[in-house]
Amino acid sequence: MTIRGKTAIAGMAEVDPFQTNGRSPAGLAAVASKRALDDAGLALSDVDGLFTTSSYYSMPTLTMSEYLGINPRFTDSTALGGCSFIAHLGHAAAAIEAGLCDVALVCYGSTQRSDRGKLVSNAEWLAYEQPYGLLHPVGSFGLIANRHRAQYGTTSEQLAQVAVAAREWALLNPDAPYPKPLTVEDVLTSTPIADPLHKLDCCLVTDGGAAVVLTSAERARDLAKPPVYLLGTGEATNHRNISQMPDLTTTEARHSAQRAMAMAGVTHADLDTAHVYDAFTISLLILLEDLGFCAKGEGGPFVADGHTAPGGSLALNTNGGGLSYTHPGMLGLFLITEAVRQLRGEAGARQKPGASVSLVHGMGLTLAAHATAVLGTTP
């Protein structure tokens, strides 16, 4: 049994991360949901499956069902950090294929920026780390960066190239918040946060909301927008605390990606765009290695050679990603929406001509949880 090509994303939308108009996280998710349904040519009354998670609400599917005024017959609030919504794609596809729901809404909202940049999380206290001064999560990524530097010779200049490439993509995105070029020197002279990471090695802190609507491939073909088919999914986890991560430079992304690409029946040569969670420059660099875009330990030279910048060999995070477009607490849904734009041919100046297959990958917490999806224009 496979879910390959059985379901499709029929609608998607975002709420501008810098114009929240005083809305709550649920309010932002609701606006994005209505826009995504409008995009698909569907109504709230069509939704009978709800998938969401939140840093604000302990029972997010109940909160959003009430806020939207819907009565779903299937709900899923799986919480894996920022990759949750990519995992939800596979869960929704399985539910639709099993007949548990017909129209699945995946939504999210956050007011992280309005909350003065304070990390909002209902996750448990890390009892063996935070009491000893480890700043969560950036302190853990500082440890990871130091290990990668010691093991493979990765330099701060190479990490800075990750942020510079992200900004180059963002300059092609009229919705990106900082229409100003970034240099390696800018990154290296920005405020040190957790050695060797600087402020500009870290993602933005924004508000925002996003949503996607999935339904069966057959139904999606009769709706308002060209369907974007879910071809493959995969998930993998192996730790919660950074002190329990078996290898600080190798993640379970390699396994989630292998599963998703095998289900989809594609190789790296088939991928036109990639949308990979970039909370920190070091996390993106390690994920590029584990996802197979370069060999382990070669992420530094790979990004330094310009492979991830516009015109490079890999059209990566074409909206600017978490480093230069948006990061409202969790990024996963915004990776999906940009992939859908590319596959619909709606990405404007940053459009990859003829894009037909995209890989989306999210991480959760400190490289702990991973979810991968392969999307395409044909089933």
mmCIF file of C-alpha atoms in Angstrom:
data_model
loop_
_atom_site.group_PDB
_atom_site.id
_atom_site.type_symbol
_atom_site.label_atom_id
_atom_site.label_comp_id
_atom_site.label_asym_id
_atom_site.label_seq_id
_atom_site.Cartn_x
_atom_site.Cartn_y
_atom_site.Cartn_z
ATOM 1 C CA MET A 1 0.000 0.000 0.000
ATOM 2 C CA THR A 2 1.305 3.451 -0.850
ATOM 3 C CA ILE A 3 0.023 7.002 -0.611
ATOM 4 C CA ARG A 4 2.167 8.072 -3.567
ATOM 5 C CA GLY A 5 0.229 10.479 -5.753
ATOM 6 C CA LYS A 6 -3.098 9.657 -4.054
ATOM 7 C CA THR A 7 -3.522 13.121 -2.518
ATOM 8 C CA ALA A 8 -2.687 16.650 -3.551
ATOM 9 C CA ILE A 9 -2.287 20.121 -2.110
ATOM 10 C CA ALA A 10 -5.203 22.024 -3.593
ATOM 11 C CA GLY A 11 -4.787 25.353 -1.820
ATOM 12 C CA MET A 12 -2.223 27.293 0.188
ATOM 13 C CA ALA A 13 -1.755 30.729 1.743
ATOM 14 C CA GLU A 14 0.398 32.759 4.099
ATOM 15 C CA VAL A 15 -0.279 35.728 6.353
ATOM 16 C CA ASP A 16 2.328 38.482 6.000
ATOM 17 C CA PRO A 17 4.693 38.115 8.998
ATOM 18 C CA PHE A 18 5.042 41.869 9.530
ATOM 19 C CA GLN A 19 1.374 42.869 9.306
ATOM 20 C CA THR A 20 -0.481 40.877 11.943
ATOM 21 C CA ASN A 21 -2.831 43.728 12.903
ATOM 22 C CA GLY A 22 -2.938 42.614 16.514
ATOM 23 C CA ARG A 23 -4.254 39.129 15.766
ATOM 24 C CA SER A 24 -3.635 36.164 18.059
ATOM 25 C CA PRO A 25 -1.801 33.017 16.895
ATOM 26 C CA ALA A 26 -5.190 31.369 16.334
ATOM 27 C CA GLY A 27 -6.357 34.450 14.450
ATOM 28 C CA LEU A 28 -3.371 34.341 12.101
ATOM 29 C CA ALA A 29 -3.913 30.627 11.481
ATOM 30 C CA ALA A 30 -7.587 31.298 10.786
ATOM 31 C CA VAL A 31 -6.866 34.030 8.232
ATOM 32 C CA ALA A 32 -4.344 31.782 6.487
ATOM 33 C CA SER A 33 -6.844 28.907 6.529
ATOM 34 C CA LYS A 34 -9.600 30.987 4.917
ATOM 35 C CA ARG A 35 -7.190 32.230 2.241
ATOM 36 C CA ALA A 36 -5.967 28.696 1.518
ATOM 37 C CA LEU A 37 -9.531 27.429 1.145
ATOM 38 C CA ASP A 38 -10.366 30.359 -1.128
ATOM 39 C CA ASP A 39 -7.263 29.501 -3.147
ATOM 40 C CA ALA A 40 -8.593 25.957 -3.608
ATOM 41 C CA GLY A 41 -12.150 27.041 -4.293
ATOM 42 C CA LEU A 42 -13.408 25.326 -1.131
ATOM 43 C CA ALA A 43 -15.292 26.488 1.968
ATOM 44 C CA LEU A 44 -14.780 26.001 5.696
ATOM 45 C CA SER A 45 -17.786 23.703 5.645
ATOM 46 C CA ASP A 46 -15.824 21.324 3.372
ATOM 47 C CA VAL A 47 -13.090 20.762 5.977
ATOM 48 C CA ASP A 48 -13.471 17.510 7.893
ATOM 49 C CA GLY A 49 -9.814 16.905 8.810
ATOM 50 C CA LEU A 50 -7.710 19.295 10.910
ATOM 51 C CA PHE A 51 -3.951 19.078 11.436
ATOM 52 C CA THR A 52 -2.044 21.600 13.533
ATOM 53 C CA THR A 53 0.326 22.121 16.413
ATOM 54 C CA SER A 54 1.268 25.170 18.464
ATOM 55 C CA SER A 55 3.685 26.669 20.950
ATOM 56 C CA TYR A 56 0.786 28.603 22.472
ATOM 57 C CA TYR A 57 -2.111 26.173 22.859
ATOM 58 C CA SER A 58 -1.978 22.853 24.715
ATOM 59 C CA MET A 59 -4.898 21.444 22.694
ATOM 60 C CA PRO A 60 -4.461 23.212 19.353
ATOM 61 C CA THR A 61 -6.945 21.193 17.285
ATOM 62 C CA LEU A 62 -9.701 22.016 19.788
ATOM 63 C CA THR A 63 -8.700 25.686 19.797
ATOM 64 C CA MET A 64 -8.682 25.923 16.012
ATOM 65 C CA SER A 65 -11.878 23.890 15.531
ATOM 66 C CA GLU A 66 -13.697 26.278 17.822
ATOM 67 C CA TYR A 67 -12.112 29.385 16.303
ATOM 68 C CA LEU A 68 -12.928 28.310 12.742
ATOM 69 C CA GLY A 69 -16.373 27.002 13.641
ATOM 70 C CA ILE A 70 -15.772 23.579 12.116
ATOM 71 C CA ASN A 71 -16.511 20.033 13.316
ATOM 72 C CA PRO A 72 -13.774 17.804 11.898
ATOM 73 C CA ARG A 73 -14.190 14.044 12.060
ATOM 74 C CA PHE A 74 -10.428 13.520 12.132
ATOM 75 C CA THR A 75 -7.782 15.586 13.954
ATOM 76 C CA ASP A 76 -4.023 15.309 14.485
ATOM 77 C CA SER A 77 -1.917 17.536 16.742
ATOM 78 C CA THR A 78 1.365 15.632 16.400
ATOM 79 C CA ALA A 79 4.090 17.889 17.814
ATOM 80 C CA LEU A 80 7.612 17.423 16.424
ATOM 81 C CA GLY A 81 8.736 21.045 16.550
ATOM 82 C CA GLY A 82 9.231 22.900 13.301
ATOM 83 C CA CYS A 83 8.892 19.827 11.087
ATOM 84 C CA SER A 84 5.436 18.949 12.443
ATOM 85 C CA PHE A 85 3.535 20.317 9.457
ATOM 86 C CA ILE A 86 5.620 18.383 6.946
ATOM 87 C CA ALA A 87 4.839 15.238 8.933
ATOM 88 C CA HIS A 88 1.173 16.279 8.857
ATOM 89 C CA LEU A 89 1.216 16.055 5.051
ATOM 90 C CA GLY A 90 1.853 12.324 5.240
ATOM 91 C CA HIS A 91 -0.612 11.858 8.089
ATOM 92 C CA ALA A 92 -3.303 13.738 6.160
ATOM 93 C CA ALA A 93 -2.652 11.720 3.014
ATOM 94 C CA ALA A 94 -2.972 8.469 4.963
ATOM 95 C CA ALA A 95 -6.211 9.669 6.589
ATOM 96 C CA ILE A 96 -7.708 10.691 3.232
ATOM 97 C CA GLU A 97 -6.695 7.406 1.618
ATOM 98 C CA ALA A 98 -8.229 5.490 4.552
ATOM 99 C CA GLY A 99 -11.492 7.403 4.230
ATOM 100 C CA LEU A 100 -11.141 9.076 7.627
ATOM 101 C CA CYS A 101 -11.544 12.544 6.088
ATOM 102 C CA ASP A 102 -11.988 14.093 2.649
ATOM 103 C CA VAL A 103 -10.587 17.630 2.954
ATOM 104 C CA ALA A 104 -7.632 18.149 5.306
ATOM 105 C CA LEU A 105 -6.572 21.563 6.570
ATOM 106 C CA VAL A 106 -3.020 21.981 7.904
ATOM 107 C CA CYS A 107 -2.613 25.362 9.618
ATOM 108 C CA TYR A 108 -0.380 27.355 11.969
ATOM 109 C CA GLY A 109 -0.086 30.808 13.502
ATOM 110 C CA SER A 110 2.442 32.537 15.760
ATOM 111 C CA THR A 111 3.044 35.985 17.239
ATOM 112 C CA GLN A 112 6.681 35.319 18.099
ATOM 113 C CA ARG A 113 7.828 38.783 16.971
ATOM 114 C CA SER A 114 5.034 40.635 18.737
ATOM 115 C CA ASP A 115 5.997 38.777 21.890
ATOM 116 C CA ARG A 116 9.229 40.801 21.782
ATOM 117 C CA GLY A 117 11.235 37.958 20.320
ATOM 118 C CA LYS A 118 10.875 35.851 23.463
ATOM 119 C CA LEU A 119 11.007 32.142 22.677
ATOM 120 C CA VAL A 120 7.445 30.940 23.202
ATOM 121 C CA SER A 121 7.299 27.225 23.878
ATOM 122 C CA ASN A 122 5.157 24.874 25.913
ATOM 123 C CA ALA A 123 7.890 22.235 25.760
ATOM 124 C CA GLU A 124 9.135 20.780 29.010
ATOM 125 C CA TRP A 125 12.150 22.200 30.853
ATOM 126 C CA LEU A 126 15.352 20.412 29.807
ATOM 127 C CA ALA A 127 16.308 19.367 33.309
ATOM 128 C CA TYR A 128 19.806 18.126 32.513
ATOM 129 C CA GLU A 129 20.828 21.098 30.346
ATOM 130 C CA GLN A 130 19.067 24.413 30.925
ATOM 131 C CA PRO A 131 19.755 24.634 34.700
ATOM 132 C CA TYR A 132 23.464 24.552 33.834
ATOM 133 C CA GLY A 133 23.290 27.585 31.570
ATOM 134 C CA LEU A 134 22.701 26.126 28.124
ATOM 135 C CA LEU A 135 20.767 28.743 26.157
ATOM 136 C CA HIS A 136 17.982 26.904 24.316
ATOM 137 C CA PRO A 137 18.084 26.337 21.391
ATOM 138 C CA VAL A 138 21.004 28.413 20.107
ATOM 139 C CA GLY A 139 23.437 27.121 22.738
ATOM 140 C CA SER A 140 22.943 23.598 21.458
ATOM 141 C CA PHE A 141 23.601 24.712 17.891
ATOM 142 C CA GLY A 142 26.778 26.420 19.062
ATOM 143 C CA LEU A 143 27.936 23.044 20.386
ATOM 144 C CA ILE A 144 26.998 21.419 17.084
ATOM 145 C CA ALA A 145 28.881 24.076 15.101
ATOM 146 C CA ASN A 146 31.986 23.649 17.228
ATOM 147 C CA ARG A 147 31.915 19.911 16.709
ATOM 148 C CA HIS A 148 31.520 20.252 12.930
ATOM 149 C CA ARG A 149 34.358 22.778 12.897
ATOM 150 C CA ALA A 150 36.640 20.448 14.881
ATOM 151 C CA GLN A 151 35.734 17.355 12.881
ATOM 152 C CA TYR A 152 35.660 18.761 9.343
ATOM 153 C CA GLY A 153 37.432 22.114 9.450
ATOM 154 C CA THR A 154 34.279 24.116 8.751
ATOM 155 C CA THR A 155 34.915 27.856 9.095
ATOM 156 C CA SER A 156 32.802 30.785 10.221
ATOM 157 C CA GLU A 157 33.267 32.269 6.748
ATOM 158 C CA GLN A 158 31.680 29.169 5.207
ATOM 159 C CA LEU A 159 28.750 29.328 7.604
ATOM 160 C CA ALA A 160 28.316 32.998 6.725
ATOM 161 C CA GLN A 161 27.967 32.025 3.060
ATOM 162 C CA VAL A 162 24.764 30.165 3.995
ATOM 163 C CA ALA A 163 23.218 33.399 5.266
ATOM 164 C CA VAL A 164 24.516 35.406 2.302
ATOM 165 C CA ALA A 165 22.943 32.979 -0.186
ATOM 166 C CA ALA A 166 19.631 33.122 1.687
ATOM 167 C CA ARG A 167 19.648 36.910 1.460
ATOM 168 C CA GLU A 168 20.368 36.766 -2.277
ATOM 169 C CA TRP A 169 17.223 34.674 -2.731
ATOM 170 C CA ALA A 170 15.260 37.035 -0.468
ATOM 171 C CA LEU A 171 16.213 39.981 -2.674
ATOM 172 C CA LEU A 172 14.149 38.289 -5.414
ATOM 173 C CA ASN A 173 11.145 38.036 -3.086
ATOM 174 C CA PRO A 174 9.049 41.227 -2.820
ATOM 175 C CA ASP A 175 7.563 39.975 0.475
ATOM 176 C CA ALA A 176 10.917 39.522 2.229
ATOM 177 C CA PRO A 177 11.460 42.019 5.073
ATOM 178 C CA TYR A 178 15.060 43.144 4.442
ATOM 179 C CA PRO A 179 15.672 44.277 0.825
ATOM 180 C CA LYS A 180 19.369 44.851 1.457
ATOM 181 C CA PRO A 181 22.315 42.666 0.355
ATOM 182 C CA LEU A 182 24.290 40.796 3.008
ATOM 183 C CA THR A 183 28.035 40.122 3.010
ATOM 184 C CA VAL A 184 30.204 37.586 4.786
ATOM 185 C CA GLU A 185 31.724 40.476 6.731
ATOM 186 C CA ASP A 186 28.257 41.565 7.858
ATOM 187 C CA VAL A 187 27.640 38.130 9.314
ATOM 188 C CA LEU A 188 31.034 37.834 10.995
ATOM 189 C CA THR A 189 30.784 41.271 12.619
ATOM 190 C CA SER A 190 27.213 40.822 13.853
ATOM 191 C CA THR A 191 26.690 40.217 17.572
ATOM 192 C CA PRO A 192 28.170 36.928 18.866
ATOM 193 C CA ILE A 193 25.373 34.749 20.260
ATOM 194 C CA ALA A 194 26.757 31.249 20.938
ATOM 195 C CA ASP A 195 30.298 30.676 19.715
ATOM 196 C CA PRO A 196 30.903 30.341 16.817
ATOM 197 C CA LEU A 197 27.436 31.566 15.813
ATOM 198 C CA HIS A 198 26.615 35.241 15.331
ATOM 199 C CA LYS A 199 23.284 37.025 15.182
ATOM 200 C CA LEU A 200 23.121 36.724 11.393
ATOM 201 C CA ASP A 201 23.830 32.997 11.641
ATOM 202 C CA CYS A 202 20.422 32.774 13.309
ATOM 203 C CA CYS A 203 16.952 32.866 11.786
ATOM 204 C CA LEU A 204 14.648 35.853 11.880
ATOM 205 C CA VAL A 205 12.023 36.225 14.591
ATOM 206 C CA THR A 206 8.676 37.073 12.994
ATOM 207 C CA ASP A 207 4.941 36.708 13.368
ATOM 208 C CA GLY A 208 3.045 34.791 10.734
ATOM 209 C CA GLY A 209 0.501 32.227 9.704
ATOM 210 C CA ALA A 210 0.209 29.683 6.922
ATOM 211 C CA ALA A 211 -2.092 26.914 5.771
ATOM 212 C CA VAL A 212 -2.409 24.246 3.099
ATOM 213 C CA VAL A 213 -5.444 22.223 2.038
ATOM 214 C CA LEU A 214 -5.179 18.606 0.890
ATOM 215 C CA THR A 215 -7.732 16.358 -0.736
ATOM 216 C CA SER A 216 -7.770 13.322 -2.995
ATOM 217 C CA ALA A 217 -5.908 13.634 -6.280
ATOM 218 C CA GLU A 218 -9.141 12.968 -8.151
ATOM 219 C CA ARG A 219 -11.024 15.771 -6.394
ATOM 220 C CA ALA A 220 -8.082 18.179 -6.573
ATOM 221 C CA ARG A 221 -8.052 18.003 -10.367
ATOM 222 C CA ASP A 222 -11.507 19.629 -10.443
ATOM 223 C CA LEU A 223 -10.648 22.518 -8.112
ATOM 224 C CA ALA A 224 -9.481 26.078 -8.730
ATOM 225 C CA LYS A 225 -5.687 25.659 -8.844
ATOM 226 C CA PRO A 226 -3.404 23.056 -10.457
ATOM 227 C CA PRO A 227 -2.892 20.256 -7.918
ATOM 228 C CA VAL A 228 0.509 19.668 -6.340
ATOM 229 C CA TYR A 229 0.751 15.948 -5.633
ATOM 230 C CA LEU A 230 2.291 14.377 -2.551
ATOM 231 C CA LEU A 231 4.679 11.787 -3.968
ATOM 232 C CA GLY A 232 6.558 10.638 -0.886
ATOM 233 C CA THR A 233 6.964 11.215 2.834
ATOM 234 C CA GLY A 234 9.299 10.092 5.588
ATOM 235 C CA GLU A 235 9.883 10.747 9.278
ATOM 236 C CA ALA A 236 12.687 9.929 11.717
ATOM 237 C CA THR A 237 13.801 10.896 15.231
ATOM 238 C CA ASN A 238 16.541 9.827 17.615
ATOM 239 C CA HIS A 239 16.832 12.182 20.605
ATOM 240 C CA ARG A 240 15.211 14.952 22.627
ATOM 241 C CA ASN A 241 18.086 16.490 24.614
ATOM 242 C CA ILE A 242 21.241 17.615 22.828
ATOM 243 C CA SER A 243 23.281 15.687 25.412
ATOM 244 C CA GLN A 244 21.672 12.504 24.076
ATOM 245 C CA MET A 245 22.284 13.159 20.376
ATOM 246 C CA PRO A 246 24.419 10.190 19.268
ATOM 247 C CA ASP A 247 26.503 12.206 16.784
ATOM 248 C CA LEU A 248 26.400 16.012 16.751
ATOM 249 C CA THR A 249 27.192 16.185 13.031
ATOM 250 C CA THR A 250 24.910 13.455 11.646
ATOM 251 C CA THR A 251 21.119 13.484 11.822
ATOM 252 C CA GLU A 252 18.144 11.262 11.083
ATOM 253 C CA ALA A 253 17.377 13.469 8.063
ATOM 254 C CA ARG A 254 19.286 10.920 6.000
ATOM 255 C CA HIS A 255 16.675 8.281 6.836
ATOM 256 C CA SER A 256 13.545 10.408 6.486
ATOM 257 C CA ALA A 257 14.790 11.628 3.094
ATOM 258 C CA GLN A 258 15.654 8.126 1.911
ATOM 259 C CA ARG A 259 12.136 6.957 2.771
ATOM 260 C CA ALA A 260 10.433 9.914 1.102
ATOM 261 C CA MET A 261 12.495 9.720 -2.081
ATOM 262 C CA ALA A 262 12.110 5.947 -2.316
ATOM 263 C CA MET A 263 8.327 6.266 -2.002
ATOM 264 C CA ALA A 264 8.340 8.996 -4.645
ATOM 265 C CA GLY A 265 10.655 7.026 -6.937
ATOM 266 C CA VAL A 266 12.993 9.987 -7.473
ATOM 267 C CA THR A 267 16.700 10.724 -7.161
ATOM 268 C CA HIS A 268 18.519 13.980 -6.495
ATOM 269 C CA ALA A 269 18.834 14.490 -10.236
ATOM 270 C CA ASP A 270 15.025 14.719 -10.450
ATOM 271 C CA LEU A 271 14.727 17.539 -7.895
ATOM 272 C CA ASP A 272 14.176 21.019 -9.296
ATOM 273 C CA THR A 273 13.978 22.889 -5.972
ATOM 274 C CA ALA A 274 14.669 22.124 -2.327
ATOM 275 C CA HIS A 275 13.133 23.770 0.720
ATOM 276 C CA VAL A 276 15.109 22.888 3.843
ATOM 277 C CA TYR A 277 14.651 24.203 7.385
ATOM 278 C CA ASP A 278 17.295 26.876 8.079
ATOM 279 C CA ALA A 279 16.929 27.986 11.682
ATOM 280 C CA PHE A 280 20.728 28.389 11.867
ATOM 281 C CA THR A 281 23.468 28.375 9.269
ATOM 282 C CA ILE A 282 25.066 25.287 10.849
ATOM 283 C CA SER A 283 21.808 23.332 10.933
ATOM 284 C CA LEU A 284 21.163 23.947 7.240
ATOM 285 C CA LEU A 285 24.740 23.008 6.342
ATOM 286 C CA ILE A 286 24.472 19.683 8.198
ATOM 287 C CA LEU A 287 21.061 18.964 6.670
ATOM 288 C CA LEU A 288 22.437 19.546 3.170
ATOM 289 C CA GLU A 289 25.003 16.838 3.911
ATOM 290 C CA ASP A 290 22.524 14.397 5.420
ATOM 291 C CA LEU A 291 19.965 14.943 2.655
ATOM 292 C CA GLY A 292 22.619 13.913 0.147
ATOM 293 C CA PHE A 293 23.251 17.185 -1.672
ATOM 294 C CA CYS A 294 26.949 16.907 -0.748
ATOM 295 C CA ALA A 295 29.107 14.426 1.121
ATOM 296 C CA LYS A 296 29.425 14.426 4.907
ATOM 297 C CA GLY A 297 31.943 17.067 5.963
ATOM 298 C CA GLU A 298 31.829 18.859 2.603
ATOM 299 C CA GLY A 299 28.987 21.242 3.427
ATOM 300 C CA GLY A 300 31.375 24.132 4.042
ATOM 301 C CA PRO A 301 33.048 24.038 0.612
ATOM 302 C CA PHE A 302 29.674 23.292 -1.020
ATOM 303 C CA VAL A 303 28.059 26.508 0.212
ATOM 304 C CA ALA A 304 31.252 28.532 -0.183
ATOM 305 C CA ASP A 305 31.308 27.621 -3.880
ATOM 306 C CA GLY A 306 27.887 29.236 -4.339
ATOM 307 C CA HIS A 307 25.874 26.081 -4.994
ATOM 308 C CA THR A 308 22.905 27.296 -2.897
ATOM 309 C CA ALA A 309 22.807 30.905 -4.152
ATOM 310 C CA PRO A 310 20.743 32.053 -7.155
ATOM 311 C CA GLY A 311 22.390 30.640 -10.263
ATOM 312 C CA GLY A 312 23.963 27.788 -8.310
ATOM 313 C CA SER A 313 23.379 24.072 -8.790
ATOM 314 C CA LEU A 314 20.674 23.876 -6.098
ATOM 315 C CA ALA A 315 17.624 26.159 -6.012
ATOM 316 C CA LEU A 316 17.399 26.195 -2.210
ATOM 317 C CA ASN A 317 14.923 28.101 -0.036
ATOM 318 C CA THR A 318 14.000 30.348 -2.908
ATOM 319 C CA ASN A 319 11.890 32.732 -0.786
ATOM 320 C CA GLY A 320 14.842 33.512 1.515
ATOM 321 C CA GLY A 321 14.010 30.866 4.104
ATOM 322 C CA GLY A 322 14.112 31.299 7.844
ATOM 323 C CA LEU A 323 17.349 33.255 7.626
ATOM 324 C CA SER A 324 16.007 36.048 5.405
ATOM 325 C CA TYR A 325 12.248 35.680 4.849
ATOM 326 C CA THR A 326 10.300 34.521 7.907
ATOM 327 C CA HIS A 327 10.517 32.353 11.002
ATOM 328 C CA PRO A 328 7.437 32.621 13.256
ATOM 329 C CA GLY A 329 8.530 30.076 15.858
ATOM 330 C CA MET A 330 8.143 27.132 13.463
ATOM 331 C CA LEU A 331 9.001 27.285 9.757
ATOM 332 C CA GLY A 332 7.728 24.031 8.288
ATOM 333 C CA LEU A 333 4.527 25.255 6.635
ATOM 334 C CA PHE A 334 6.362 28.116 4.927
ATOM 335 C CA LEU A 335 8.706 25.602 3.298
ATOM 336 C CA ILE A 336 5.654 23.828 1.890
ATOM 337 C CA THR A 337 3.973 26.983 0.597
ATOM 338 C CA GLU A 338 7.108 28.061 -1.275
ATOM 339 C CA ALA A 339 7.471 24.624 -2.835
ATOM 340 C CA VAL A 340 3.856 24.844 -4.008
ATOM 341 C CA ARG A 341 4.542 28.282 -5.525
ATOM 342 C CA GLN A 342 7.491 26.908 -7.452
ATOM 343 C CA LEU A 343 5.544 23.913 -8.743
ATOM 344 C CA ARG A 344 2.647 26.134 -9.794
ATOM 345 C CA GLY A 345 5.015 28.531 -11.524
ATOM 346 C CA GLU A 346 3.933 31.396 -9.241
ATOM 347 C CA ALA A 347 7.308 32.374 -7.732
ATOM 348 C CA GLY A 348 7.962 35.447 -9.885
ATOM 349 C CA ALA A 349 11.577 36.561 -10.216
ATOM 350 C CA ARG A 350 12.811 33.604 -8.186
ATOM 351 C CA GLN A 351 10.953 30.998 -10.240
ATOM 352 C CA LYS A 352 12.913 27.888 -11.256
ATOM 353 C CA PRO A 353 11.872 27.410 -14.889
ATOM 354 C CA GLY A 354 9.917 24.232 -15.469
ATOM 355 C CA ALA A 355 9.999 23.120 -11.831
ATOM 356 C CA SER A 356 8.112 19.832 -11.523
ATOM 357 C CA VAL A 357 9.568 18.061 -8.466
ATOM 358 C CA SER A 358 10.483 19.616 -5.109
ATOM 359 C CA LEU A 359 11.859 18.258 -1.862
ATOM 360 C CA VAL A 360 10.712 19.755 1.433
ATOM 361 C CA HIS A 361 12.538 18.937 4.655
ATOM 362 C CA GLY A 362 11.939 20.136 8.186
ATOM 363 C CA MET A 363 13.708 19.624 11.471
ATOM 364 C CA GLY A 364 12.325 19.853 14.970
ATOM 365 C CA LEU A 365 14.091 21.092 18.100
ATOM 366 C CA THR A 366 17.900 20.570 18.062
ATOM 367 C CA LEU A 367 18.154 18.479 14.883
ATOM 368 C CA ALA A 368 16.079 15.917 16.804
ATOM 369 C CA ALA A 369 13.019 15.283 14.640
ATOM 370 C CA HIS A 370 12.906 15.148 10.869
ATOM 371 C CA ALA A 371 10.191 15.002 8.236
ATOM 372 C CA THR A 372 10.655 14.980 4.470
ATOM 373 C CA ALA A 373 8.133 15.296 1.658
ATOM 374 C CA VAL A 374 8.498 15.086 -2.108
ATOM 375 C CA LEU A 375 5.966 17.118 -4.105
ATOM 376 C CA GLY A 376 5.343 17.074 -7.830
ATOM 377 C CA THR A 377 3.171 18.377 -10.631
ATOM 378 C CA THR A 378 2.142 14.884 -11.794
ATOM 379 C CA PRO A 379 0.977 11.958 -9.647
#
